[in-house]
Coordinates of C-alpha atoms in Angstrom, one line a residue:
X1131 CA -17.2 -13.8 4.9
X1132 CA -17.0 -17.5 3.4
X1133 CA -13.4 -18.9 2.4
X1134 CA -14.2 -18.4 -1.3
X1135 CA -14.5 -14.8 -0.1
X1136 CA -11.5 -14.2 1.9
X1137 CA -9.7 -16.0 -1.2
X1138 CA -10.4 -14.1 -3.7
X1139 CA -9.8 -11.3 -1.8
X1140 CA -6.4 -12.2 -0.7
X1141 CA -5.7 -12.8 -4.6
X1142 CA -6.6 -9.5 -5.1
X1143 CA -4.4 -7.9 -2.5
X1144 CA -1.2 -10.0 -3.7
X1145 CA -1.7 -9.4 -7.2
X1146 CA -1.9 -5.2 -6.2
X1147 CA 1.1 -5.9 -4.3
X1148 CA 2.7 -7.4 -6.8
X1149 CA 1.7 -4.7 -9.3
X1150 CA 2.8 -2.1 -6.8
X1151 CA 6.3 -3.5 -6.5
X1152 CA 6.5 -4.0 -10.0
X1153 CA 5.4 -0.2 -10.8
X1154 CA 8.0 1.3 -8.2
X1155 CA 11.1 -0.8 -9.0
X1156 CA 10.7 -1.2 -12.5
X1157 CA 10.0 2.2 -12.9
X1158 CA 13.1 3.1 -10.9
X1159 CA 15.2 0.9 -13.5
X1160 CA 13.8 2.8 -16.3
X1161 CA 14.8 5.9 -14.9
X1162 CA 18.2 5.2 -14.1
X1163 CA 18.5 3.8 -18.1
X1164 CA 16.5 6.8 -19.1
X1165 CA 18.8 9.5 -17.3
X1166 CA 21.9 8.1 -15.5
X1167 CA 23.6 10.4 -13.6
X1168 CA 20.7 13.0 -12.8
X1169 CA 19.0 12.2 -9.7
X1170 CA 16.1 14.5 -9.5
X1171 CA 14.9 13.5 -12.8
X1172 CA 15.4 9.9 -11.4
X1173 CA 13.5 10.8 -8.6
X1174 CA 10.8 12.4 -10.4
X1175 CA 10.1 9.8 -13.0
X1176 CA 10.5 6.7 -10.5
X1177 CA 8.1 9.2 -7.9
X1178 CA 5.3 10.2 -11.0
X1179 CA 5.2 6.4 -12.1
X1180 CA 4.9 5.2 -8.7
X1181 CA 2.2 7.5 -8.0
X1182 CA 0.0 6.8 -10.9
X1183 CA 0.2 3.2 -11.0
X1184 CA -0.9 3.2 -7.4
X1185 CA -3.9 5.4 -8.6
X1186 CA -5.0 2.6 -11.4
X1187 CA -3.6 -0.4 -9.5
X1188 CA -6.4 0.4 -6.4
X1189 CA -9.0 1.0 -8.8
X1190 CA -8.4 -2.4 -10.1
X1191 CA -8.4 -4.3 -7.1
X1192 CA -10.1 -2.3 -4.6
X1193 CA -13.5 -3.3 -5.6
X1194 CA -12.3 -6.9 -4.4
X1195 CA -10.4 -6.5 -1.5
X1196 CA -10.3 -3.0 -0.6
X1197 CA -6.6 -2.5 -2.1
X1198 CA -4.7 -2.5 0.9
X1199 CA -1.4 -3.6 -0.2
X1200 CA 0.2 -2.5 3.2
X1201 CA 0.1 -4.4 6.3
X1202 CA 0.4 -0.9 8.2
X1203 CA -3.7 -0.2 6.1
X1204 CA -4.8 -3.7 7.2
X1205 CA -4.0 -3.8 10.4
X1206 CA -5.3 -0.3 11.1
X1207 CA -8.2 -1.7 9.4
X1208 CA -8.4 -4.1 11.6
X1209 CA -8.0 -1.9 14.8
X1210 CA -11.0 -0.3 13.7
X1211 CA -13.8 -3.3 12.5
X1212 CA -13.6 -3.1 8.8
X1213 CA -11.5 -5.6 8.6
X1214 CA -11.2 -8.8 10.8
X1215 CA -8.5 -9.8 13.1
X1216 CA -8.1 -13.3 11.2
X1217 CA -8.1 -11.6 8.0
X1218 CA -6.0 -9.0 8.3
X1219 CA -3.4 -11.8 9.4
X1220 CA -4.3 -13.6 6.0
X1221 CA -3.9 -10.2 4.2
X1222 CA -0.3 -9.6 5.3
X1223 CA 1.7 -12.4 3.9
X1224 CA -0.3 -12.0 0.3
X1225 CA 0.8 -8.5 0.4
X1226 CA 4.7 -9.7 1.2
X1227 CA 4.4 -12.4 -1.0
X1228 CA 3.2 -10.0 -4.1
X1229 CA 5.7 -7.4 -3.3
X1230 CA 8.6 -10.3 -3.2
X1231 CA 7.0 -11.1 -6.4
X1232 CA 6.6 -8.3 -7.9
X1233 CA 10.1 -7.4 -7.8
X1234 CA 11.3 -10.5 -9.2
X1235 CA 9.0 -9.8 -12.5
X1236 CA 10.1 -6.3 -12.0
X1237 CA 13.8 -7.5 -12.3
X1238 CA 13.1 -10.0 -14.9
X1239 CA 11.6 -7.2 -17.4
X1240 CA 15.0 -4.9 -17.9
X1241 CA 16.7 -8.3 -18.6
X1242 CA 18.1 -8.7 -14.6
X1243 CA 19.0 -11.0 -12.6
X1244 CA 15.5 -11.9 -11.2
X1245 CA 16.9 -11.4 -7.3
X1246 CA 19.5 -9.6 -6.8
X1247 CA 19.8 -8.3 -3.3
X1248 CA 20.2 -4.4 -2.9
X1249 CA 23.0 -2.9 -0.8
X1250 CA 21.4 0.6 -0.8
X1251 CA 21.9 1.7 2.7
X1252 CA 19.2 4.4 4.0
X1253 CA 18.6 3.7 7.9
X1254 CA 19.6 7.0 9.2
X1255 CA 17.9 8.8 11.9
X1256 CA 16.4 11.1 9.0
X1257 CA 15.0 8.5 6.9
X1258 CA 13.7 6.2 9.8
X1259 CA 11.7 10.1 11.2
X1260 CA 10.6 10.0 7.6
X1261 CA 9.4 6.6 7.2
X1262 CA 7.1 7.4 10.4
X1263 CA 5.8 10.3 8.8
X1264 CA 5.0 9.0 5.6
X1265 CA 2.9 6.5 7.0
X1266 CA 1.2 8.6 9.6
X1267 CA 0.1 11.3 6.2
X1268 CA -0.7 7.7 4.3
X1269 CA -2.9 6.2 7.0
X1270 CA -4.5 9.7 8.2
X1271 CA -5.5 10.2 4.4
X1272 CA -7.3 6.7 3.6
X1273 CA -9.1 7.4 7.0
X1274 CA -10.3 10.7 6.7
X1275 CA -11.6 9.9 3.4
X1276 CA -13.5 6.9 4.8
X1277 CA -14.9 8.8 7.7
X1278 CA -15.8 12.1 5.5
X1279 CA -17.5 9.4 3.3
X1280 CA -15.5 10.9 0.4
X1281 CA -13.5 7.5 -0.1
X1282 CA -14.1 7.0 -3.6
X1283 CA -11.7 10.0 -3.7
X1284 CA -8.8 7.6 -2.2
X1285 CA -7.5 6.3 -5.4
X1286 CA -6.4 9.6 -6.6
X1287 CA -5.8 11.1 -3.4
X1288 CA -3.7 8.1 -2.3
X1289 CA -1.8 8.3 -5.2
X1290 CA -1.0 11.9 -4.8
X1291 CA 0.1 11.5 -1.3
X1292 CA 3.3 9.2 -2.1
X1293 CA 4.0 11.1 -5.2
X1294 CA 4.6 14.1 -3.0
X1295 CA 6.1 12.1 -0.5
X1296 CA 8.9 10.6 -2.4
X1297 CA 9.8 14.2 -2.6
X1298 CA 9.1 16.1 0.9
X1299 CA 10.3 12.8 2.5
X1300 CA 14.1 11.8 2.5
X1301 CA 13.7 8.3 2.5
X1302 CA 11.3 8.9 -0.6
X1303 CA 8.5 7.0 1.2
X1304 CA 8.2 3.9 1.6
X1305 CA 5.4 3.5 4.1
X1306 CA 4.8 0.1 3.8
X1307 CA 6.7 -2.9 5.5
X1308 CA 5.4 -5.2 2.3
X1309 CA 7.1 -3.1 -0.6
X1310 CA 10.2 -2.7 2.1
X1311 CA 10.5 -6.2 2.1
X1312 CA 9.9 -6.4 -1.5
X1313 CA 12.4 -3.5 -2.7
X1314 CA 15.3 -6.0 -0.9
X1315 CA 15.3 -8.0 -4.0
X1316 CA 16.3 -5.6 -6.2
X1317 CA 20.0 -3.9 -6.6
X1318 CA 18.3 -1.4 -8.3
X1319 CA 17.4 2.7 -7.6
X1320 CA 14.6 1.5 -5.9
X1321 CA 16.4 -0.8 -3.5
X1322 CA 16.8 -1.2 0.3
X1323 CA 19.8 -3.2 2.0
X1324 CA 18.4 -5.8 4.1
X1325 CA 20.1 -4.2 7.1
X1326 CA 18.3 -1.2 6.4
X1327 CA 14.7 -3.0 6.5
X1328 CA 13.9 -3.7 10.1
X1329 CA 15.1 -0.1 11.0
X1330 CA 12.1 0.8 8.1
X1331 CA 9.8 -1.0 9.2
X1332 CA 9.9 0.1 12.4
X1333 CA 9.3 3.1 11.7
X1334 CA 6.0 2.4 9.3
X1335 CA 4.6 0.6 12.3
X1336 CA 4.8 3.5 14.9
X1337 CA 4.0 5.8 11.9
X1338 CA 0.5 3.7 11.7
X1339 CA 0.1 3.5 15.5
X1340 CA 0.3 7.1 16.0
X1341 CA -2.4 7.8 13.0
X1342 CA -4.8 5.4 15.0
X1343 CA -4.4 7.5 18.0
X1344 CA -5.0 10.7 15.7
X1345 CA -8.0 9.4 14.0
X1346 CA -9.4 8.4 17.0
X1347 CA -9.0 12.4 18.7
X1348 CA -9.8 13.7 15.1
X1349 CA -12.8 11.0 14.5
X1350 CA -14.2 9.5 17.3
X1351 CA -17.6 8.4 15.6
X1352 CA -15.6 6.2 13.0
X1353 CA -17.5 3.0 12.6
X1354 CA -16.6 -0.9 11.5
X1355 CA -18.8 0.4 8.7
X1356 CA -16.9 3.4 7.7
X1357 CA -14.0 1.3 8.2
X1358 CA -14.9 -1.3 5.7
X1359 CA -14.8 1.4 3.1
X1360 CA -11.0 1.4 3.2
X1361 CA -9.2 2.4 1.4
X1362 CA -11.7 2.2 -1.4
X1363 CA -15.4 1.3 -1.0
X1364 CA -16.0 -2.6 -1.8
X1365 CA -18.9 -2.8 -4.3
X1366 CA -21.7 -4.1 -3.9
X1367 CA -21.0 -6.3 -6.8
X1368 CA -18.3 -7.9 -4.8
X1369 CA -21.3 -10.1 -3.1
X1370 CA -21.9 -11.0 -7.0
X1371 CA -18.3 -12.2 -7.4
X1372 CA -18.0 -14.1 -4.3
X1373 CA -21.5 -15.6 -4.9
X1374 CA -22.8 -14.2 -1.8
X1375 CA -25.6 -12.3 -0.4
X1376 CA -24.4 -10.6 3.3
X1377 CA -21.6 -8.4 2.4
X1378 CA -20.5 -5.7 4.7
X1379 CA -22.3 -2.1 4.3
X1380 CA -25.1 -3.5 2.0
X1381 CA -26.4 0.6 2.1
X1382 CA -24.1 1.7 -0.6
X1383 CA -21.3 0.5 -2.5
X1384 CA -17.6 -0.3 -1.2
X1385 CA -14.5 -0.5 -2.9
X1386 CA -10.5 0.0 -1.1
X1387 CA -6.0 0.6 -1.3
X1388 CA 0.7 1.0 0.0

């Protein structure tokens, strides 16, 4: 891939991250205006936003580049072809960057301070065992789809995942280290003390770790090609937009995914 390429794709993937964080915290702030004092409604407005934003935010970037917006997705990515080692390094500090940002607007929006650091404490031994988890589901579900070449599916499916998971998860899933990092600047619902983070992110790394281990005894004939189609195929009209010919899996379209 040229460096036009690999720039417009990390613009892709910070502007999704951005979006993302912007979906998940301001929704949380409208939900706590919305309905103060009742959590589960809280929980499921912040949880049903979140959920469909990340459905249209992938479909809006993926065809770029592949709508990551997790380091966890990139660097499994990585780990398995689609996605090279160098780029996958580029990817992850767009993706921290857009989530940092992405708060910030997110903040800005319900008239906030735009950072305001949050000292919402959640690293307990049930929310770290549920960060892992989360991320394991997340990581086994964009794979799966890539390997069972249903990934067109992943925008919906993905979507549905962490809407569920905000609510079969205590920690409400986070399951990615870039909207961890990102819900720090926020004193909001949505929020995560800055203690709490490492302890988090921990916990989305192993989470990824073990899912490569899973797909690889679950899918052992999973290819850099398959692997390019996460977490959305990359269309073929990405070669159009980045004014090249040799783009990965010329066979069919692509297009990608928190």
């Amino acid at each position: 891939m040229t460096g036009s390429s690999l720039w417009r794709r990390l613009l892709a993937d910070l502007l999704g991250s951005a979006f993302l964080a912007a979906v998940v915290i301001g929704s949380g702030i409208a939900a706590q205006r919305l309905s103060p004092g009742a959590t589960g409604l809280e929980l499921l407005e912040n949880g049903a936003a979140a959920a469909a934003g990340l459905y249209a935010i992938i479909l809006m970037f993926g065809p770029v580049s592949g709508g990551h917006f997790n380091p966890v997705v990139s660097l499994a990515d990585a780990v398995f072809g689609g996605l090279s080692w160098r780029d996958a390094a580029a990817y992850l500090p767009a993706q921290v960057a857009g989530c940092a940002g992405g708060a910030v607007v997110a903040n800005l929006m319900f008239a906030r301070a735009a950072v305001s650091i949050s000292a919402k404490h959640r690293a307990t031994p049930a929310h770290v065992l549920s960060e892992a988890v989360a991320t394991l589901g997340l990581v086994l579900v964009i794979f799966a789809l890539a390997r069972s070449g249903r990934a067109r599916t992943a925008p919906a499916a993905v979507g549905a995942y962490i809407g569920a998971a905000y609510f079969f998860t205590s920690s409400t899933s986070f399951a990615n280290p870039a909207i961890t990092i990102g819900r720090m600047f926020s004193a909001t619902f949505a929020g995560i003390a800055p203690s709490s983070a490492p302890a988090f992110i921990a916990a989305q790394v192993t989470g990824g770790i073990l899912a490569i281990g899973v797909i690889k005894a679950l899918y052992p004939g999973i290819t850099p090609a398959t692997a390019s189609q996460v977490t959305v195929p990359r269309d073929q009209d990405h070669a159009a937009i980045s004014g090249q010919a040799g783009t990965r899996v010329p066979e069919r379209e692509r297009a990608s995914h928190g």
